[in-house]
Coordinates of C-alpha atoms (C1' of nucleotides) in Angstrom, one line a residue:
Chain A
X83 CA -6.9 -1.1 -0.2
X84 CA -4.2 0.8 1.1
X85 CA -0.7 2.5 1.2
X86 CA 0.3 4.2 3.9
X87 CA -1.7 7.7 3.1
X88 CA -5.0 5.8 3.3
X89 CA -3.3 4.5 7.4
X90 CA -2.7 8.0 7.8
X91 CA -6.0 9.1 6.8
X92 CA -7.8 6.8 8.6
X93 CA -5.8 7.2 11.7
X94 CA -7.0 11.0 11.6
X95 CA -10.6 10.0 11.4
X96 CA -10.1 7.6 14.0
X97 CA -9.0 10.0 16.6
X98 CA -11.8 12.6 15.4
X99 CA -14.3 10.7 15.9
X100 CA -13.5 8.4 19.1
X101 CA -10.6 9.7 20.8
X102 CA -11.4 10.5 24.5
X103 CA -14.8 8.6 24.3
X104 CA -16.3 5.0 26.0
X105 CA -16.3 3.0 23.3
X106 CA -18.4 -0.3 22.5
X107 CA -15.8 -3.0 21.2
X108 CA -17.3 -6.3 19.7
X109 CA -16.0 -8.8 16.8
X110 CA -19.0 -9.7 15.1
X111 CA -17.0 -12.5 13.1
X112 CA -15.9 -14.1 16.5
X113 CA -12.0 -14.0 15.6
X114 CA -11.2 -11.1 17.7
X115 CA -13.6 -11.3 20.1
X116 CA -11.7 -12.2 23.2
X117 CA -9.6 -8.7 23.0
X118 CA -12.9 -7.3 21.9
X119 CA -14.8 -8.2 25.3
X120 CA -11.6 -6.6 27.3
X121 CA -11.8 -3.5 25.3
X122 CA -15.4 -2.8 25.5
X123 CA -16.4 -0.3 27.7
X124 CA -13.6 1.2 28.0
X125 CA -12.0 4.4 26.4
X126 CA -10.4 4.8 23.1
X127 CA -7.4 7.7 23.5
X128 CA -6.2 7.9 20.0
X129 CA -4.8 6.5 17.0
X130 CA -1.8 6.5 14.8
X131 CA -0.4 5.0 11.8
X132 CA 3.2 3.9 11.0
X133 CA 3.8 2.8 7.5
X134 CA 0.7 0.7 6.6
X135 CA 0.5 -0.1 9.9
X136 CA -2.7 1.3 12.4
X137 CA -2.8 1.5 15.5
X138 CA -5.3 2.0 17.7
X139 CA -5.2 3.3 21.6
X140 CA -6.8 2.9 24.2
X141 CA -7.0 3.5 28.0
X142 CA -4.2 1.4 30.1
X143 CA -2.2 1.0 27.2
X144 CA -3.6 -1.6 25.4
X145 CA -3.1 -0.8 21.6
X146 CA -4.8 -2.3 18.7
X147 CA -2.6 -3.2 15.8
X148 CA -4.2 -3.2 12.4
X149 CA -2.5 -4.0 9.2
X150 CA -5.3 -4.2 6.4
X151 CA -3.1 -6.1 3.6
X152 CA -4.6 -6.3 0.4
X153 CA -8.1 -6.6 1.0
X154 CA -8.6 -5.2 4.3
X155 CA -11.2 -2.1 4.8
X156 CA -12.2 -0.3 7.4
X157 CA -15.3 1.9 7.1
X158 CA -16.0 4.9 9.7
X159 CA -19.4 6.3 9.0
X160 CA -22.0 7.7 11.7
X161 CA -25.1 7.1 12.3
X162 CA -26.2 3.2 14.0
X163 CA -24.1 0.8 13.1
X164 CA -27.0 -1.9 12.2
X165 CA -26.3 -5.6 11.6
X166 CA -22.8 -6.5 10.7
X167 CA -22.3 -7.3 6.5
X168 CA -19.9 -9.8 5.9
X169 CA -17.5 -10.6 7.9
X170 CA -16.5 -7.5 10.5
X171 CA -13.5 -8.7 12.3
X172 CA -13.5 -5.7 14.6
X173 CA -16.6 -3.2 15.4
X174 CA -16.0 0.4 17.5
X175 CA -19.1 2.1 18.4
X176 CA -19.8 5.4 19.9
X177 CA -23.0 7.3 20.6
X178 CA -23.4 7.8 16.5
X179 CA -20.6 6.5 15.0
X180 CA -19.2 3.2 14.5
X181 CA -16.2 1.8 12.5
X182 CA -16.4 -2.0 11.1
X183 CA -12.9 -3.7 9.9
X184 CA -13.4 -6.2 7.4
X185 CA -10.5 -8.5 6.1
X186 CA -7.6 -7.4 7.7
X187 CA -4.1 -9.1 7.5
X188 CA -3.4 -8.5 11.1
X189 CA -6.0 -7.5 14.2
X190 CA -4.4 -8.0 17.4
X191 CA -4.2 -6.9 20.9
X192 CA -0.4 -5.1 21.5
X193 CA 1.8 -3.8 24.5
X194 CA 3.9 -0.7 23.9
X195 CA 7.2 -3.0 23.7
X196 CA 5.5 -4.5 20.5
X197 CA 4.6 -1.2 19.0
X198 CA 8.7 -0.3 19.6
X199 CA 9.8 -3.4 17.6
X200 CA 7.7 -2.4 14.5
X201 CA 8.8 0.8 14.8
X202 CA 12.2 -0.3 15.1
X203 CA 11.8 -2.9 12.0
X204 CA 10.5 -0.3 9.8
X205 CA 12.6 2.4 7.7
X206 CA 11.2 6.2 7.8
X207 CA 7.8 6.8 7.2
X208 CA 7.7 9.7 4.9
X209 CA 4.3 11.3 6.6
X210 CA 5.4 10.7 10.2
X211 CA 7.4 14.1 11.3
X212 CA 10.1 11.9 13.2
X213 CA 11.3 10.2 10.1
X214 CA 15.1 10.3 8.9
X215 CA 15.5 9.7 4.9
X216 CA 19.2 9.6 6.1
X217 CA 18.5 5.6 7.6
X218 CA 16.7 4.5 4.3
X219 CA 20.0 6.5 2.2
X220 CA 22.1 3.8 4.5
X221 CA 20.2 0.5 2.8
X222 CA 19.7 1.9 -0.4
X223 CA 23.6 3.0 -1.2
X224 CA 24.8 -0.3 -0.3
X225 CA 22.1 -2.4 -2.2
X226 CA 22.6 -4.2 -5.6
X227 CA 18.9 -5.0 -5.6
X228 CA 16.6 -2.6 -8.1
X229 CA 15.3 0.8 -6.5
X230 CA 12.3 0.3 -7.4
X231 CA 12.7 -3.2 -5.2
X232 CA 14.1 -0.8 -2.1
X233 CA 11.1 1.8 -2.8
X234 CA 8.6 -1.3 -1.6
X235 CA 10.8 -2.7 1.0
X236 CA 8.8 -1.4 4.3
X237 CA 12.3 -1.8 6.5
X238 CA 13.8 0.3 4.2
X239 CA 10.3 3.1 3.3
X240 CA 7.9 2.8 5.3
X241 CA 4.6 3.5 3.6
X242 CA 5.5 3.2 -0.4
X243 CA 3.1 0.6 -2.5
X244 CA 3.0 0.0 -5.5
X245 CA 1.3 3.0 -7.0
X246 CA 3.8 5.3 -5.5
X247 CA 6.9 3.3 -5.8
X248 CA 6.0 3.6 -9.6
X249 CA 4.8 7.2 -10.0
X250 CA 8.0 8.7 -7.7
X251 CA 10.2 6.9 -10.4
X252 CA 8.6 8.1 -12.9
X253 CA 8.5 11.6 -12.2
X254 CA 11.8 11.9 -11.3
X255 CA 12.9 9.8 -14.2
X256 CA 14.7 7.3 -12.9
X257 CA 15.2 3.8 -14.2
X258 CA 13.1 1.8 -12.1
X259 CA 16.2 -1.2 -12.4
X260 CA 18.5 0.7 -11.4
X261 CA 20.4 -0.7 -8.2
X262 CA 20.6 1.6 -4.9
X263 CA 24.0 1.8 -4.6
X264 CA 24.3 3.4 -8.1
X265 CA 22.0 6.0 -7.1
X266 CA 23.1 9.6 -6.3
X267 CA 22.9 10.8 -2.9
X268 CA 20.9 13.9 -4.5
X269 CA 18.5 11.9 -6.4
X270 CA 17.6 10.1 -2.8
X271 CA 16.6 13.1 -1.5
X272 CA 14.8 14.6 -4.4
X273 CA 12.8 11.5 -3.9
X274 CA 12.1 11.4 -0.5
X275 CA 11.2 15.3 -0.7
X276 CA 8.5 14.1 -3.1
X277 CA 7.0 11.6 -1.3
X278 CA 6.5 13.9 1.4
X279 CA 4.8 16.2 -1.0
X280 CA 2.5 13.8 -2.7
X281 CA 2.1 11.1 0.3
X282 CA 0.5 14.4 2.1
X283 CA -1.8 15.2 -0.3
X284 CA -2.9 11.8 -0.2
X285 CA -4.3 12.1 3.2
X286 CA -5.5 15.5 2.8
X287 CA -7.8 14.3 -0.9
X288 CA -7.9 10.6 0.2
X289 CA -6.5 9.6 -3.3
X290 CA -3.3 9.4 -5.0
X291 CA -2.8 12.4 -7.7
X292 CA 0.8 12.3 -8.7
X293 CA 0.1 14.3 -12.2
X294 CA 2.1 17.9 -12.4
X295 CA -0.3 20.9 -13.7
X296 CA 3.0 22.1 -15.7
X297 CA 2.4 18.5 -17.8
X298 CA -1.6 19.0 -18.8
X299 CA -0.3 20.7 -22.5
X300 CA 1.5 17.1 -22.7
X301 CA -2.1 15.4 -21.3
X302 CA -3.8 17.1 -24.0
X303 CA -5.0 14.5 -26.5
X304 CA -3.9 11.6 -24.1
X305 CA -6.2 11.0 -21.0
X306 CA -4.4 10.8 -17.7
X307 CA -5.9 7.2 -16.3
X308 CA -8.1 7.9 -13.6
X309 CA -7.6 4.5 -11.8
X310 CA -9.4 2.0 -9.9
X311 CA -8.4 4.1 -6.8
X312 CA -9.6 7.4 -8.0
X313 CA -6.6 9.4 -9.1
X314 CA -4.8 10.4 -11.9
X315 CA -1.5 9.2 -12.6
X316 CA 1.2 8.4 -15.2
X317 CA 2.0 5.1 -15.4
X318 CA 0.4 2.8 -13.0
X319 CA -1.3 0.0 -14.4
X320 CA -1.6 2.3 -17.8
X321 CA 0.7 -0.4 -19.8
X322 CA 0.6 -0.3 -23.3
X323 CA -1.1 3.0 -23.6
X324 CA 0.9 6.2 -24.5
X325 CA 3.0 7.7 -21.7
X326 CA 1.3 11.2 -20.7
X327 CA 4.9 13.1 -21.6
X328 CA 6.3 11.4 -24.6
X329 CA 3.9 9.1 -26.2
X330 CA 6.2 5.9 -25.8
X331 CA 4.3 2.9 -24.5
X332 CA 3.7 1.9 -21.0
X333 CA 5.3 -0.6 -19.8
X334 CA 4.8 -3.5 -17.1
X335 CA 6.6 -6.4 -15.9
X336 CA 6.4 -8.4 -12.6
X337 CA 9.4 -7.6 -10.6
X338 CA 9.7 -9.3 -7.0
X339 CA 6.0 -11.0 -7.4
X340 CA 4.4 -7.2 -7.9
X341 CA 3.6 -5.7 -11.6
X342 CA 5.9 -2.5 -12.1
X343 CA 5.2 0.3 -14.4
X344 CA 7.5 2.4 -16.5
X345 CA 8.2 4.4 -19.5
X346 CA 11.0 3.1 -21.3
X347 CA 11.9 6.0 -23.0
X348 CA 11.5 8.7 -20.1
X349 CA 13.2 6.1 -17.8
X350 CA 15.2 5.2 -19.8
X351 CA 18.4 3.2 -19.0
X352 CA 21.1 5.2 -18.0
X353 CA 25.4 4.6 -18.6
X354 CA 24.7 3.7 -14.3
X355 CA 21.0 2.1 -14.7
X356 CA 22.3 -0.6 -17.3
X357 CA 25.1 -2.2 -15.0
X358 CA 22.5 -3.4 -12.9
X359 CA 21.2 -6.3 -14.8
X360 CA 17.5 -7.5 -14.2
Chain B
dA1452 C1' -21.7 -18.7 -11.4
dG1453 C1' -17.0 -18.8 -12.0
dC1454 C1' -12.6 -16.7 -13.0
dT1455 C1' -8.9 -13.2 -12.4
dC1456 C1' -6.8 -9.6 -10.4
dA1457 C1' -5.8 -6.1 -6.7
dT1458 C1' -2.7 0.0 -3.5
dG1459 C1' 0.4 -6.2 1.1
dG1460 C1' 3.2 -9.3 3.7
dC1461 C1' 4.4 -13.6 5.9
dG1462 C1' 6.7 -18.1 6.2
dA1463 C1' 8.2 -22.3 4.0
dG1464 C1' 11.6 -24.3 1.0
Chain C
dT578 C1' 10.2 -17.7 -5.5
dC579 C1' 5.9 -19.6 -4.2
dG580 C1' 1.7 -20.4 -1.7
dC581 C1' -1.3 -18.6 1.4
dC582 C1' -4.1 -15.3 4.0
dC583 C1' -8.8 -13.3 2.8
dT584 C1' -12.4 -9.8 0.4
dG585 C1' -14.5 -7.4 -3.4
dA586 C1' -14.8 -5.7 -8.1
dG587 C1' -14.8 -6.5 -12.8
dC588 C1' -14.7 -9.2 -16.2
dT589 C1' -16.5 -13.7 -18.9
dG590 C1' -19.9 -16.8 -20.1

DNA sequence: AGCTCATGGCGAG
DNA sequence: TCGCCCTGAGCTG
């Protein structure tokens, strides 16, 4: 379950292991099996991830768009692939390695034109080396709606989820209510320049780690949660327990259908935060 | 066994 | 704003 490190990651291994190779393409489900039987055989030349968008190539540019939503996986391992579990939407297989998507959102067969409009509908992708923070300042200086709404709105970041929407915020101390246009130019970039940092070492550990080494005195005495997806952070899903700076309780409320986390007291509403309302 | 929730996003209303 | 897509993990009983 993925933001757009884990893309980004597996876009990497992708490439590793297949790129430049004949590939075996098969839907073992059924549902993508047409594409699948046009692919097969043929060789896979890379793959690349915008957002939390994947995309994979192959020969006569015939791309593979994957979006894995929610539940989506995809598992690379080598070794023989052996008989599908569950429901594998799409399978790749090399001489010893294979890759089996399970519950994706989105598995379809694209042309470069298509590949342009998502790239055209999405905002900068903090981990791609083209991206301009200066198009996502645009929408966010003019918006009345919460930052912590703009943070999740892929035309605006491309990449952001929930976890780091929450842990940027909070480590920059920003009311998460707060509405973009009463954000500083400054603070926009102190952002951005964070989620470069901490998106990256995402893909390098395959995990999100937001925790600062200059805060473990603070930690002392209160654990840092190590979540669901295996890193330590602040305050995602850690509501109600005691904020790893100041003690004050976590907090969580469902903003835009989404649970948001926050410390009240180290984001705390600001003279500019409080006009925005809720 | 059944229920709830989850790092996401689309389309209907 | 809601329902739905669709899968798995972690509860509850």
């Amino acid at each position: 379950m993925p933001e757009g490190h884990t893309l980004h990651r597996l876009a990497n291994i992708l490439a590793e292991t297949f790129a430049g190779r004949v590939v075996q393409v098969c839907s073992p489900q059924g549902r993508f099996a047409e594409s699948a039987a046009l692919l097969d055989g043929t060789r896979l030349t890379g793959a690349d991830a915008y957002g939390k968008h994947l995309v994979v190539e192959f020969e006569a540019e015939r791309l593979v768009h994957i979006h894995l939503g929610l539940y989506g996986s995809l598992d690379i391992g080598h070794g023989t692939a052996g008989t599908p579990r569950g429901a594998v939407r799409l399978r790749v297989v090399a001489d010893s390695a294979y890759a089996d998507l399970r519950g994706p959102n989105a598995c379809e067969l694209w042309t470069p034109p298509q590949l342009e409009d998502l790239a055209e509908r999405l905002g900068p992708d903090p981990l791609r080396t083209d991206a301009d923070p200066n198009r996502a300042w645009r929408r966010i200086e003019r918006s009345r709606a919460p930052i912590a709404t703009l943070l999740m709105d892929q035309s605006v970041v491309a990449g952001v989820g929930n976890v780091y929407r929450a842990e940027v915020l909070f480590r920059h101390r920003i009311d998460p209510f707060m509405q973009g246009r009463l954000l500083r130019r400054r603070e926009w970039s102190t952002i951005w320049d964070d989620l470069c940092a901490l998106m990256a070492e995402g893909v390098r550990v395959g995990r999100i780690d937001t925790v600062r080494p200059e805060h473990e005195p603070d930690v002392m005495g209160r654990e840092p949660r190590v979540d669901d997806h295996g890193g330590e952070v602040y305050v995602y899903r850690r509501m109600g327990d005691p904020c790893l700076v100041c003690g004050t309780r976590v907090r969580r409320e469902v903003l835009a259908g989404r649970n948001l986390f926050w410390c009240p007291r180290c984001q705390r509403r600001t003279r500019r935060g409080s006009q925005s309302g809720r």
